[in-house]
Amino acid sequence: MGSKTTVNTVKGWLSMCEGGDRCVAKRRAVSDPIIPTRLIDVHTYGSQFWSVVETNNHQSFSKYVALSHRWVADTPRLLRNNYLAFQMGQSDDVVPRSYQDVFVLCRKLDIRYVWIDSLCIFQDSADDFLHEAATMIEVYANAFCTFSIGWESPHGFLRPRNTRALLRWNTDNLNGLVPPDRHLFVHDHRELRETIGQTPLNRRGWVLQEQLLSPRILHLGNDQLYWECDGRISSETEPDGLLPHGSDYRRKMLVDNGESESSTWQDLVVQFMRLDLTFERDRLLAVSGIARFLLTSSENGLPEGNGSYSYRKVERKVDPTTEYVAGLRRFHWIKDLLWQPMIFPQRWIEDDVKVNRGSFNRCPDNIVPSWSWAACPGPIRWTVEPFDVWHHDVSDEGGPVACLRNINFELLGSDIYGLPKSASLDISGLLIPAKHTELDGPEYHPNGVEATSNQQYFYLYTDGFMYPLPYPRVHGDVRSLITAPLESCDSFTPTCFIIPLISLSIWKDPKTMGLVVQERPRAGDGLREFVRVGSFTRYHKPDHNRQDCAGLAIMNAILKNVPADGDKFEQKLRDSAYWWEDYERAGMEDGHDATAKAEWTTIRLV
């Protein structure tokens, strides 16, 4: 793999991409042109020594390679007690063979500096880790190229390779219909996905943002090298370009998202939550670079056209410290609260996503607020689908039925897209007492509420398993049935509450979505505090169930409890509720009416 031909192929890819420059421009348009705090100096061709250097953000260090790799038992680490020795210089043979091969390849490519997380960040300093994690978007976006080692081998990657080969088809039985000199060239449109995407490295949570933020990636595969940038995907066997598979477009999706920033973000979060981390505490940090890139790019604009790079600056309209908090975007706060564990039957899940109930064995750190998707102990899906008609304001066609009053956020470290020391949401909404009953098994249950002649309650199903108090938060693997009282109910002892967040009309079929919460003890005065334990989606087709009163009960409760002389949101909500009440009543039995036992209040979601 270290042959002159291979090196020339890589140089050709670099030259072609550097000439176009679009990959670099798009990512660097939304990142600061800073240089990593420390780099590894591999010196020039023929050297067998390396050293750690402080860059002081000097431009002479601007051309460097970043390494994306998977830590193993013998991964060398920069510590305070070996820093001086690493600055003085070390022989190549003190680091693993994969590191040595990276150094050798860089020297052959005339690239002197390398950034490797284990050797450029102090591994025994939490402060240094938080500071450097906040600059990840700059480290990878400003790298000349990122080298990605998918498989850690004790023999490195500059070794003789067993290239893939296909046996020639025996044509003797075709009676001479096919000339013996004919050949087929096989194009595998899933080659990059199968060869690179399924490596141990790409199951590591940090790698998603490392590779998405990098302008160029050289994948150091077992059988050959692969090249990936926004302009092309190539391999040594097809240096002029592979036909990309649909999943290979996520890099372009990141920079070409246009007005679809919301769906791009949610798609990437779903991918990210399938990946593992050594320390669950790092989950929000490991996606902070993507969050900052998307939110910053939506403000700054991105280069447009072929070679014409114009940048449009837009002033922030909100406090940047609360624009994004613990995975939640203020403008899309309801969407980002409505996540659920992905526990659907295996047959519903695409072949290359191995998700089942056994996947939910993570232990999220208590520093993550209960309402954040990062608090889920496994893969997630979003309750609001991309094709759902979405209204950010209250209207007759649906919209929010709760209002975000305030975001309370205390930062841990310097990165506003990183870890919160504390984070809570003050939400005004309809608080409905409820009980939850775990279902008998994980089988799929219909979303429609079953008909009942009992006029004291209405019923909902949770979207996935409940994740209840107290800590440690033990969960089952099944959905729950929510029972909520109507005003006609005389006695009811709740185990939880539901708070509707939004009502939508999809193909003229209404649905209401919201959270299941539990109240926690509070110290002193102030707002009542709740934790998120689940979510619900209530579908209703009046013609299908003439006794399903859930939607009507919620709308009547809004009309009864929301003050008529309230603020602008509350007045618009009442107007909308009148329309929805008539819609919900359509198809109900004559004289059938219901109002949920509820209160309109402001809670603090923690």
Coordinates of C-alpha atoms in Angstrom, one line a residue:
M1 CA 0.0 0.0 0.0
G2 CA 3.0 2.3 0.4
S3 CA 4.1 1.9 -3.2
K4 CA 4.9 4.8 -5.4
T5 CA 1.8 4.2 -7.5
T6 CA -0.5 4.3 -4.5
V7 CA 1.1 7.6 -3.2
N8 CA 0.7 9.1 -6.7
T9 CA -2.9 8.1 -6.7
V10 CA -3.5 9.9 -3.4
K11 CA -1.6 12.9 -4.6
G12 CA -3.8 13.0 -7.7
W13 CA -7.0 13.0 -5.5
L14 CA -5.6 15.7 -3.3
S15 CA -4.6 17.9 -6.2
M16 CA -8.0 17.5 -8.0
C17 CA -9.9 18.4 -4.8
E18 CA -7.6 21.2 -3.9
G19 CA -8.0 22.7 -7.3
G20 CA -11.8 22.7 -7.1
D21 CA -11.6 23.9 -3.5
R22 CA -15.4 23.7 -3.0
C23 CA -15.2 21.1 -0.3
V24 CA -12.9 23.2 1.8
A25 CA -14.7 26.5 1.2
K26 CA -18.1 25.2 2.3
R27 CA -17.0 23.9 5.6
R28 CA -14.5 26.7 6.4
A29 CA -17.2 29.3 5.7
V30 CA -18.8 28.4 9.0
S31 CA -15.7 27.6 11.1
D32 CA -13.0 29.8 12.5
P33 CA -9.7 29.6 10.7
I34 CA -7.8 28.5 13.8
I35 CA -5.1 25.9 14.1
P36 CA -5.1 23.1 16.8
T37 CA -3.4 23.9 20.0
R38 CA -0.9 21.1 19.5
L39 CA 0.2 19.1 16.5
I40 CA 2.6 16.2 15.9
D41 CA 5.7 17.1 13.9
V42 CA 6.7 14.1 11.8
H43 CA 9.5 16.1 10.1
T44 CA 10.5 15.5 6.5
Y45 CA 10.8 12.5 4.2
G46 CA 13.2 9.8 5.7
S47 CA 12.8 10.9 9.3
Q48 CA 12.0 8.3 11.9
F49 CA 11.3 10.6 14.8
W50 CA 8.3 12.7 15.8
S51 CA 7.5 15.4 18.5
V52 CA 4.6 17.3 19.9
V53 CA 4.6 21.0 19.2
E54 CA 2.6 24.0 20.5
T55 CA 1.3 25.9 17.5
N56 CA 0.2 29.2 19.1
N57 CA -2.2 29.4 16.2
H58 CA 0.7 30.2 13.8
Q59 CA -0.1 29.9 10.1
S60 CA 3.1 27.9 9.5
F61 CA 1.2 24.9 11.0
S62 CA -1.9 25.3 8.9
K63 CA -1.3 22.3 6.6
Y64 CA -1.9 19.2 8.7
V65 CA -3.6 15.8 8.6
A66 CA -6.2 14.8 11.2
L67 CA -6.6 11.2 12.2
S68 CA -9.9 9.5 12.7
H69 CA -9.3 6.2 14.5
R70 CA -10.6 3.8 17.2
W71 CA -8.8 3.7 20.5
V72 CA -7.4 0.3 21.6
A73 CA -5.6 -0.9 24.7
D74 CA -2.2 0.3 23.6
T75 CA -3.3 3.7 22.3
P76 CA -0.5 6.1 23.4
R77 CA -1.7 9.0 25.5
L78 CA -0.5 12.5 26.1
L79 CA -0.2 13.1 29.9
R80 CA 1.2 15.9 32.0
N81 CA 4.1 13.7 33.1
N82 CA 5.2 12.7 29.6
Y83 CA 4.6 16.0 27.8
L84 CA 8.2 17.2 28.1
A85 CA 9.5 13.9 26.7
F86 CA 7.1 14.1 23.8
Q87 CA 8.2 17.6 23.0
M88 CA 11.8 16.6 23.0
G89 CA 11.1 13.9 20.4
Q90 CA 10.4 10.2 20.2
S91 CA 11.3 7.4 17.8
D92 CA 8.5 6.1 15.5
D93 CA 8.7 2.7 17.1
V94 CA 7.3 3.8 20.4
V95 CA 3.8 4.2 18.9
P96 CA 1.6 1.5 17.4
R97 CA 2.2 0.4 13.8
S98 CA -0.9 2.3 12.5
Y99 CA 0.5 5.6 13.9
Q100 CA 3.9 4.8 12.3
D101 CA 2.2 4.2 9.0
V102 CA 0.4 7.5 9.2
F103 CA 3.7 9.3 9.8
V104 CA 5.3 7.5 6.9
L105 CA 2.5 8.3 4.5
C106 CA 2.4 12.0 5.5
R107 CA 6.2 12.3 4.9
K108 CA 5.7 10.8 1.4
L109 CA 2.9 13.3 0.7
D110 CA 5.1 16.2 2.0
I111 CA 2.7 16.9 4.9
R112 CA 4.7 17.6 8.0
Y113 CA 2.0 17.9 10.8
V114 CA -0.5 15.5 12.1
W115 CA -3.3 15.9 14.7
I116 CA -4.2 12.8 16.7
D117 CA -6.6 13.2 19.6
S118 CA -4.7 10.8 22.0
L119 CA -1.4 12.7 21.5
C120 CA -2.7 16.3 21.1
I121 CA -5.1 16.5 24.0
F122 CA -4.1 15.9 27.6
Q123 CA -5.8 12.7 28.6
D124 CA -5.5 13.4 32.4
S125 CA -7.0 17.0 32.3
A126 CA -10.8 17.5 32.2
D127 CA -10.3 21.2 31.5
D128 CA -8.1 20.6 28.5
F129 CA -10.5 18.0 27.2
L130 CA -13.5 20.3 27.4
H131 CA -11.5 23.2 25.8
E132 CA -10.3 21.0 22.9
A133 CA -13.6 19.3 22.4
A134 CA -15.1 22.8 21.8
T135 CA -12.8 23.2 18.8
M136 CA -13.5 19.9 17.0
I137 CA -15.3 21.6 14.2
E138 CA -12.2 23.7 13.5
V139 CA -9.8 20.8 13.8
Y140 CA -11.5 18.7 11.2
A141 CA -12.9 21.5 9.0
N142 CA -9.4 23.1 8.7
A143 CA -7.5 19.9 8.2
F144 CA -5.9 19.5 4.8
C145 CA -7.1 15.9 4.8
T146 CA -8.5 13.4 7.4
F147 CA -7.0 9.9 7.4
S148 CA -9.5 7.3 8.6
I149 CA -8.4 3.9 9.9
G150 CA -11.4 1.6 9.8
W151 CA -9.7 -1.5 11.2
E152 CA -6.9 -1.4 13.8
S153 CA -4.3 -4.0 12.8
P154 CA -1.1 -4.8 14.6
H155 CA 0.6 -4.8 11.2
G156 CA -0.6 -1.3 10.3
F157 CA -2.1 -0.5 6.9
L158 CA 1.1 -0.1 4.8
R159 CA 1.4 -3.8 4.2
P160 CA 0.8 -6.3 1.4
R161 CA -2.9 -6.5 0.6
N162 CA -5.2 -9.2 -0.5
T163 CA -7.1 -7.3 -3.2
R164 CA -10.6 -8.5 -3.9
A165 CA -11.1 -10.7 -7.0
L166 CA -14.0 -12.2 -8.8
L167 CA -13.8 -15.6 -10.4
R168 CA -14.3 -15.5 -14.1
W169 CA -17.6 -17.2 -15.1
N170 CA -17.2 -20.5 -17.0
T171 CA -18.9 -19.9 -20.4
D172 CA -18.3 -23.4 -21.8
N173 CA -22.0 -24.3 -21.3
L174 CA -23.3 -21.4 -23.4
N175 CA -22.5 -23.1 -26.7
G176 CA -20.3 -20.4 -27.9
L177 CA -23.0 -17.7 -27.6
V178 CA -20.6 -15.6 -25.5
P179 CA -17.1 -14.9 -27.0
P180 CA -14.3 -16.1 -24.6
D181 CA -12.7 -12.6 -24.6
R182 CA -15.6 -10.8 -23.1
H183 CA -15.4 -9.3 -19.6
L184 CA -17.7 -7.6 -17.2
F185 CA -16.6 -4.8 -14.9
V186 CA -18.6 -5.0 -11.7
H187 CA -19.7 -1.7 -10.1
D188 CA -20.9 -2.3 -6.5
H189 CA -22.9 0.8 -5.6
R190 CA -22.7 -0.2 -1.9
E191 CA -19.0 -0.7 -1.9
L192 CA -18.1 2.3 0.3
R193 CA -21.0 1.6 2.6
E194 CA -20.1 -2.1 3.0
T195 CA -16.3 -1.8 3.1
I196 CA -16.0 1.3 5.2
G197 CA -19.3 2.0 6.8
Q198 CA -19.4 -1.3 8.6
T199 CA -16.0 -1.1 10.2
P200 CA -15.5 -1.0 14.0
L201 CA -14.4 2.6 13.6
N202 CA -17.7 3.7 12.1
R203 CA -19.6 2.3 15.1
R204 CA -17.9 4.9 17.3
G205 CA -19.9 8.0 18.2
W206 CA -17.2 10.6 17.8
V207 CA -16.4 9.5 14.2
L208 CA -19.7 10.8 12.7
Q209 CA -18.8 14.4 13.2
E210 CA -15.1 13.8 12.5
Q211 CA -15.9 12.5 9.1
L212 CA -18.8 14.8 8.3
L213 CA -16.9 18.0 9.2
S214 CA -13.7 16.9 7.3
P215 CA -13.4 18.5 3.8
R216 CA -11.5 15.4 2.5
I217 CA -11.2 11.9 3.8
L218 CA -8.7 9.2 2.9
H219 CA -10.1 5.8 4.1
L220 CA -7.2 3.4 4.8
G221 CA -9.0 0.2 4.0
N222 CA -7.9 -3.4 4.4
D223 CA -7.8 -4.1 0.7
Q224 CA -7.4 -0.7 -0.9
L225 CA -7.6 3.1 -0.3
Y226 CA -10.9 5.0 -0.7
W227 CA -11.3 8.7 -1.3
E228 CA -14.3 10.8 -0.2
C229 CA -15.0 14.5 -0.6
D230 CA -18.1 16.5 -1.6
G231 CA -17.1 16.2 -5.2
R232 CA -16.4 12.5 -5.6
I233 CA -16.0 9.1 -4.1
S234 CA -13.1 7.1 -5.5
S235 CA -11.0 4.0 -4.9
E236 CA -7.7 2.6 -6.1
T237 CA -9.6 0.3 -8.5
E238 CA -11.9 3.1 -9.7
P239 CA -9.8 6.3 -9.2
D240 CA -12.1 8.4 -11.4
G241 CA -15.1 7.8 -9.2
L242 CA -17.5 5.3 -7.7
L243 CA -21.2 5.4 -8.1
P244 CA -22.4 6.6 -4.7
H245 CA -25.1 4.8 -2.7
G246 CA -27.9 6.8 -1.3
S247 CA -26.4 6.7 2.2
D248 CA -23.1 8.1 0.9
Y249 CA -24.8 11.5 0.3
R250 CA -24.9 12.5 3.9
R251 CA -21.7 14.6 3.6
K252 CA -23.3 16.6 0.8
M253 CA -26.5 16.8 2.8
L254 CA -24.6 18.5 5.6
V255 CA -23.4 21.4 3.4
D256 CA -26.2 21.5 0.8
N257 CA -29.1 21.3 3.3
G258 CA -30.6 24.7 2.1
E259 CA -33.8 25.2 4.0
S260 CA -33.9 21.6 5.3
E261 CA -31.6 22.2 8.2
S262 CA -34.2 20.8 10.6
S263 CA -34.6 17.4 8.8
T264 CA -30.8 17.2 8.2
W265 CA -30.2 17.6 11.9
Q266 CA -32.8 15.1 12.9
D267 CA -31.5 12.5 10.4
L268 CA -28.0 12.8 11.7
V269 CA -29.1 12.5 15.3
V270 CA -30.9 9.3 14.5
Q271 CA -27.7 8.0 12.9
F272 CA -25.6 9.2 15.9
M273 CA -27.8 7.5 18.5
R274 CA -27.1 4.2 16.9
L275 CA -23.4 4.6 17.7
D276 CA -21.5 3.7 20.8
L277 CA -19.3 5.8 23.1
T278 CA -16.8 4.7 25.7
F279 CA -18.2 7.3 28.0
E280 CA -21.9 8.2 27.8
R281 CA -21.1 11.5 29.4
D282 CA -19.5 12.6 26.1
R283 CA -22.6 12.0 24.0
L284 CA -23.6 15.7 23.6
L285 CA -19.9 16.7 23.1
A286 CA -19.5 14.1 20.4
V287 CA -22.2 15.8 18.2
S288 CA -21.5 19.4 19.3
G289 CA -19.5 20.1 16.1
I290 CA -22.3 19.1 13.8
A291 CA -24.8 21.2 15.9
R292 CA -22.6 24.2 15.7
F293 CA -22.0 23.7 11.9
L294 CA -25.6 23.4 11.0
L295 CA -26.8 26.3 13.3
T296 CA -24.0 28.5 12.2
S297 CA -24.4 27.7 8.5
S298 CA -28.1 28.6 8.6
E299 CA -27.0 32.1 9.8
N300 CA -23.9 32.7 7.8
G301 CA -25.0 31.2 4.5
L302 CA -22.8 28.9 2.4
P303 CA -20.9 29.3 -0.8
E304 CA -23.2 29.1 -3.9
G305 CA -22.6 28.2 -7.5
N306 CA -19.6 26.7 -9.2
G307 CA -16.6 28.6 -7.8
S308 CA -18.5 31.7 -6.8
Y309 CA -18.2 32.0 -3.1
S310 CA -20.4 34.7 -1.5
Y311 CA -21.1 34.7 2.2
R312 CA -24.2 36.3 3.8
K313 CA -24.0 37.2 7.4
V314 CA -27.2 37.2 9.4
E315 CA -27.5 38.6 12.9
R316 CA -28.6 36.2 15.6
K317 CA -32.2 36.9 16.7
V318 CA -31.9 35.1 20.0
D319 CA -29.4 34.7 22.8
P320 CA -26.8 32.3 21.3
T321 CA -26.4 30.6 24.7
T322 CA -30.0 29.4 24.6
E323 CA -30.4 29.0 20.8
Y324 CA -29.2 25.4 21.3
V325 CA -29.3 23.6 24.6
A326 CA -28.4 19.9 25.3
G327 CA -29.5 18.8 21.8
L328 CA -32.6 21.0 21.6
R329 CA -33.0 23.9 19.2
R330 CA -35.1 26.7 20.4
F331 CA -36.9 27.3 17.1
H332 CA -37.7 23.6 16.8
W333 CA -38.2 22.9 20.5
I334 CA -41.4 20.8 20.1
K335 CA -39.9 18.6 17.4
D336 CA -36.7 18.1 19.4
L337 CA -38.7 17.1 22.5
L338 CA -40.8 14.5 20.6
W339 CA -38.4 11.6 20.3
Q340 CA -39.0 8.0 21.2
P341 CA -36.9 4.8 21.6
M342 CA -36.8 2.8 18.5
I343 CA -38.4 -0.5 19.6
F344 CA -40.4 -1.4 16.6
P345 CA -40.3 -5.0 15.4
Q346 CA -37.1 -6.0 13.6
R347 CA -38.9 -6.4 10.3
W348 CA -39.7 -2.7 10.2
I349 CA -36.0 -1.7 10.4
E350 CA -33.7 -1.4 7.4
D351 CA -31.3 -4.2 6.9
D352 CA -28.2 -2.3 7.7
V353 CA -29.5 -1.0 11.1
K354 CA -29.2 -3.6 13.8
V355 CA -31.6 -2.3 16.4
N356 CA -33.6 -4.3 18.9
R357 CA -34.7 -4.1 22.5
G358 CA -31.4 -5.4 23.7
S359 CA -29.8 -2.2 22.3
F360 CA -31.1 -0.1 25.2
N361 CA -28.4 -0.9 27.7
R362 CA -26.6 2.4 27.9
C363 CA -26.4 4.4 31.1
P364 CA -26.9 8.1 30.2
D365 CA -25.1 10.5 32.5
N366 CA -27.3 12.3 35.0
I367 CA -25.9 15.6 33.7
V368 CA -28.1 15.2 30.6
P369 CA -31.6 16.6 31.2
S370 CA -34.4 14.1 31.0
W371 CA -36.0 15.9 28.1
S372 CA -33.0 15.6 25.8
W373 CA -32.8 12.8 23.2
A374 CA -29.3 12.1 24.6
A375 CA -31.0 10.8 27.8
C376 CA -32.4 7.8 25.8
P377 CA -30.4 4.6 26.6
G378 CA -30.4 3.5 23.0
P379 CA -31.4 4.4 19.4
I380 CA -34.3 6.8 18.8
R381 CA -36.7 7.9 16.1
W382 CA -38.7 11.1 15.8
T383 CA -42.4 11.3 16.5
V384 CA -42.9 14.2 14.1
E385 CA -42.2 12.7 10.6
P386 CA -40.5 14.8 7.9
F387 CA -43.7 14.8 5.8
D388 CA -45.9 16.0 8.7
V389 CA -47.4 19.4 8.0
W390 CA -45.8 21.7 10.6
H391 CA -47.0 25.0 12.0
H392 CA -44.7 27.0 14.3
D393 CA -47.6 29.2 15.2
V394 CA -51.2 28.5 16.4
S395 CA -53.7 28.2 13.5
D396 CA -56.9 26.5 12.6
E397 CA -54.9 23.9 10.7
G398 CA -53.0 22.9 13.9
G399 CA -50.0 24.0 15.7
P400 CA -48.5 24.2 19.2
V401 CA -50.8 23.8 22.2
A402 CA -48.0 24.6 24.7
C403 CA -45.6 27.6 24.9
L404 CA -41.9 27.6 25.7
R405 CA -41.6 30.5 28.2
N406 CA -37.9 30.3 29.1
I407 CA -34.8 28.2 28.8
N408 CA -32.6 28.0 31.9
F409 CA -29.1 27.1 31.1
E410 CA -25.8 27.0 32.9
L411 CA -22.8 26.1 30.8
L412 CA -20.1 23.5 31.7
G413 CA -17.0 24.7 30.0
S414 CA -16.8 27.2 27.2
D415 CA -18.7 25.5 24.3
I416 CA -22.4 26.5 24.2
Y417 CA -23.0 23.5 22.0
G418 CA -21.4 21.1 24.5
L419 CA -22.3 19.9 28.0
P420 CA -24.7 21.8 30.2
K421 CA -24.0 22.1 33.9
S422 CA -27.8 22.4 34.3
A423 CA -30.6 22.9 31.7
S424 CA -34.4 23.2 32.2
L425 CA -37.4 24.4 30.1
D426 CA -40.2 26.5 31.5
I427 CA -43.3 25.4 29.5
S428 CA -46.9 26.6 29.8
G429 CA -49.4 23.9 28.9
L430 CA -52.3 21.7 29.8
L431 CA -51.2 19.5 32.7
I432 CA -53.4 16.3 32.8
P433 CA -53.1 13.8 35.7
A434 CA -52.7 10.2 34.5
K435 CA -51.7 6.6 35.3
H436 CA -49.5 4.4 33.2
T437 CA -49.9 0.6 32.9
E438 CA -47.1 -1.4 31.2
L439 CA -48.5 -3.6 28.4
D440 CA -48.1 -7.3 28.5
G441 CA -45.4 -7.6 25.9
P442 CA -43.4 -5.7 23.2
E443 CA -45.8 -6.5 20.4
Y444 CA -47.1 -3.7 18.3
H445 CA -50.3 -2.1 19.5
P446 CA -52.5 0.1 17.3
N447 CA -52.3 3.8 17.9
G448 CA -56.1 4.2 17.8
V449 CA -57.6 4.3 21.3
E450 CA -60.0 1.5 21.9
A451 CA -63.7 2.2 22.3
T452 CA -65.0 2.2 25.8
S453 CA -68.3 2.9 27.5
N454 CA -66.6 4.1 30.6
Q455 CA -67.1 7.9 30.6
Q456 CA -64.8 8.7 33.5
Y457 CA -61.5 8.2 31.6
F458 CA -59.8 8.4 28.2
Y459 CA -56.9 6.4 27.0
L460 CA -53.6 6.8 25.1
Y461 CA -50.6 4.7 24.3
T462 CA -47.1 5.8 24.9
D463 CA -44.8 5.9 21.8
G464 CA -42.3 3.6 23.4
F465 CA -41.2 2.3 26.8
M466 CA -41.4 4.6 29.8
Y467 CA -38.2 5.8 31.5
P468 CA -39.5 6.6 34.9
L469 CA -38.2 7.9 38.3
P470 CA -36.4 7.3 40.6
Y471 CA -32.8 7.2 39.6
P472 CA -31.3 4.9 38.5
R473 CA -34.0 5.1 35.8
V474 CA -34.9 1.5 35.1
H475 CA -37.1 0.9 32.1
G476 CA -39.1 -1.9 30.7
D477 CA -39.0 -2.9 27.0
V478 CA -42.7 -2.4 26.2
R479 CA -45.1 0.4 25.6
S480 CA -47.6 1.6 28.3
L481 CA -51.3 2.4 28.4
I482 CA -52.0 5.9 29.7
T483 CA -55.3 6.4 31.6
A484 CA -56.4 10.0 32.1
P485 CA -59.5 11.2 34.1
L486 CA -62.4 13.2 32.7
E487 CA -64.1 15.8 34.9
S488 CA -66.8 13.3 35.7
C489 CA -64.2 11.1 37.6
D490 CA -64.6 11.5 41.3
S491 CA -61.4 10.0 42.6
F492 CA -58.1 9.6 40.8
T493 CA -54.5 9.1 42.1
P494 CA -52.0 9.9 39.3
T495 CA -48.7 8.2 38.8
C496 CA -47.7 10.6 36.1
F497 CA -49.0 13.5 34.0
I498 CA -49.4 14.2 30.3
I499 CA -48.8 17.5 28.7
P500 CA -50.0 17.9 25.0
L501 CA -47.5 19.9 22.9
I502 CA -48.9 20.1 19.4
S503 CA -52.0 19.1 17.3
L504 CA -51.5 18.4 13.6
S505 CA -53.8 17.5 10.8
I506 CA -52.2 14.9 8.4
W507 CA -54.3 14.1 5.3
K508 CA -57.3 15.5 7.2
D509 CA -56.7 13.1 10.1
P510 CA -55.9 14.9 13.4
K511 CA -53.3 13.7 15.9
T512 CA -52.1 15.2 19.1
M513 CA -48.5 14.6 20.4
G514 CA -47.0 15.4 23.8
L515 CA -45.0 14.3 26.7
V516 CA -45.5 11.9 29.7
V517 CA -43.9 13.5 32.8
Q518 CA -43.5 12.8 36.4
E519 CA -43.3 15.4 39.2
R520 CA -40.3 15.4 41.4
P521 CA -39.9 16.8 44.9
R522 CA -38.8 20.4 44.9
A523 CA -36.9 22.4 47.5
G524 CA -38.4 25.8 48.3
D525 CA -40.7 27.9 46.3
G526 CA -40.8 28.2 42.5
L527 CA -42.2 26.3 39.6
R528 CA -43.2 22.7 40.0
E529 CA -40.5 20.5 38.5
F530 CA -41.1 17.5 36.2
V531 CA -38.9 15.0 34.4
R532 CA -39.7 13.5 31.0
V533 CA -40.5 9.8 31.2
G534 CA -42.0 9.2 27.7
S535 CA -44.1 10.6 24.9
F536 CA -47.5 9.9 23.3
T537 CA -49.2 10.3 19.9
R538 CA -52.9 10.2 19.9
Y539 CA -54.4 9.5 16.4
H540 CA -58.1 10.0 15.8
K541 CA -60.3 9.3 12.9
P542 CA -63.8 10.2 14.0
D543 CA -65.5 7.8 11.5
H544 CA -63.5 4.9 12.9
N545 CA -64.3 5.3 16.6
R546 CA -67.4 7.1 17.7
Q547 CA -66.6 6.8 21.4
D548 CA -62.9 8.0 21.3
C549 CA -63.2 11.2 23.3
A550 CA -59.5 11.9 23.9
G551 CA -59.1 14.7 21.4
L552 CA -62.4 16.3 22.4
A553 CA -61.5 16.0 26.1
I554 CA -58.2 17.8 25.5
M555 CA -59.7 20.6 23.4
N556 CA -62.5 21.2 25.9
A557 CA -60.0 21.3 28.7
I558 CA -58.0 24.0 26.8
L559 CA -61.2 26.1 26.4
K560 CA -62.1 25.7 30.0
N561 CA -58.6 26.3 31.6
V562 CA -56.8 28.7 29.3
P563 CA -57.6 32.3 30.4
A564 CA -59.8 34.2 27.9
D565 CA -57.8 37.4 28.8
G566 CA -54.5 35.7 28.6
D567 CA -51.4 36.7 26.5
K568 CA -51.3 36.6 22.7
F569 CA -50.4 32.9 22.6
E570 CA -53.2 31.9 24.9
Q571 CA -55.8 33.9 23.0
K572 CA -54.8 32.4 19.7
L573 CA -54.8 28.9 21.3
R574 CA -58.4 29.4 22.5
D575 CA -59.5 30.5 19.0
S576 CA -57.8 27.4 17.5
A577 CA -59.3 25.1 20.1
Y578 CA -62.9 26.2 19.1
W579 CA -62.1 25.0 15.5
W580 CA -60.5 21.8 16.7
E581 CA -63.4 21.1 19.1
D582 CA -65.9 21.2 16.2
Y583 CA -63.5 18.9 14.2
E584 CA -63.2 16.4 17.0
R585 CA -66.9 16.4 17.7
A586 CA -67.6 15.4 14.1
G587 CA -68.6 11.7 14.0
M588 CA -69.2 11.5 17.7
E589 CA -72.4 10.1 19.1
D590 CA -75.1 12.7 19.7
G591 CA -74.9 14.2 23.1
H592 CA -71.4 12.8 23.6
D593 CA -69.1 15.3 25.4
A594 CA -66.0 15.1 27.5
T595 CA -63.6 17.4 29.2
A596 CA -60.2 16.3 30.7
K597 CA -59.5 16.9 34.3
A598 CA -56.6 19.4 33.9
E599 CA -55.0 22.7 34.8
W600 CA -53.3 25.3 32.6
T601 CA -50.0 26.0 34.3
T602 CA -46.3 26.6 33.8
I603 CA -44.0 23.7 34.7
R604 CA -40.2 23.4 34.8
L605 CA -39.0 20.4 32.8
V606 CA -35.6 19.3 34.1

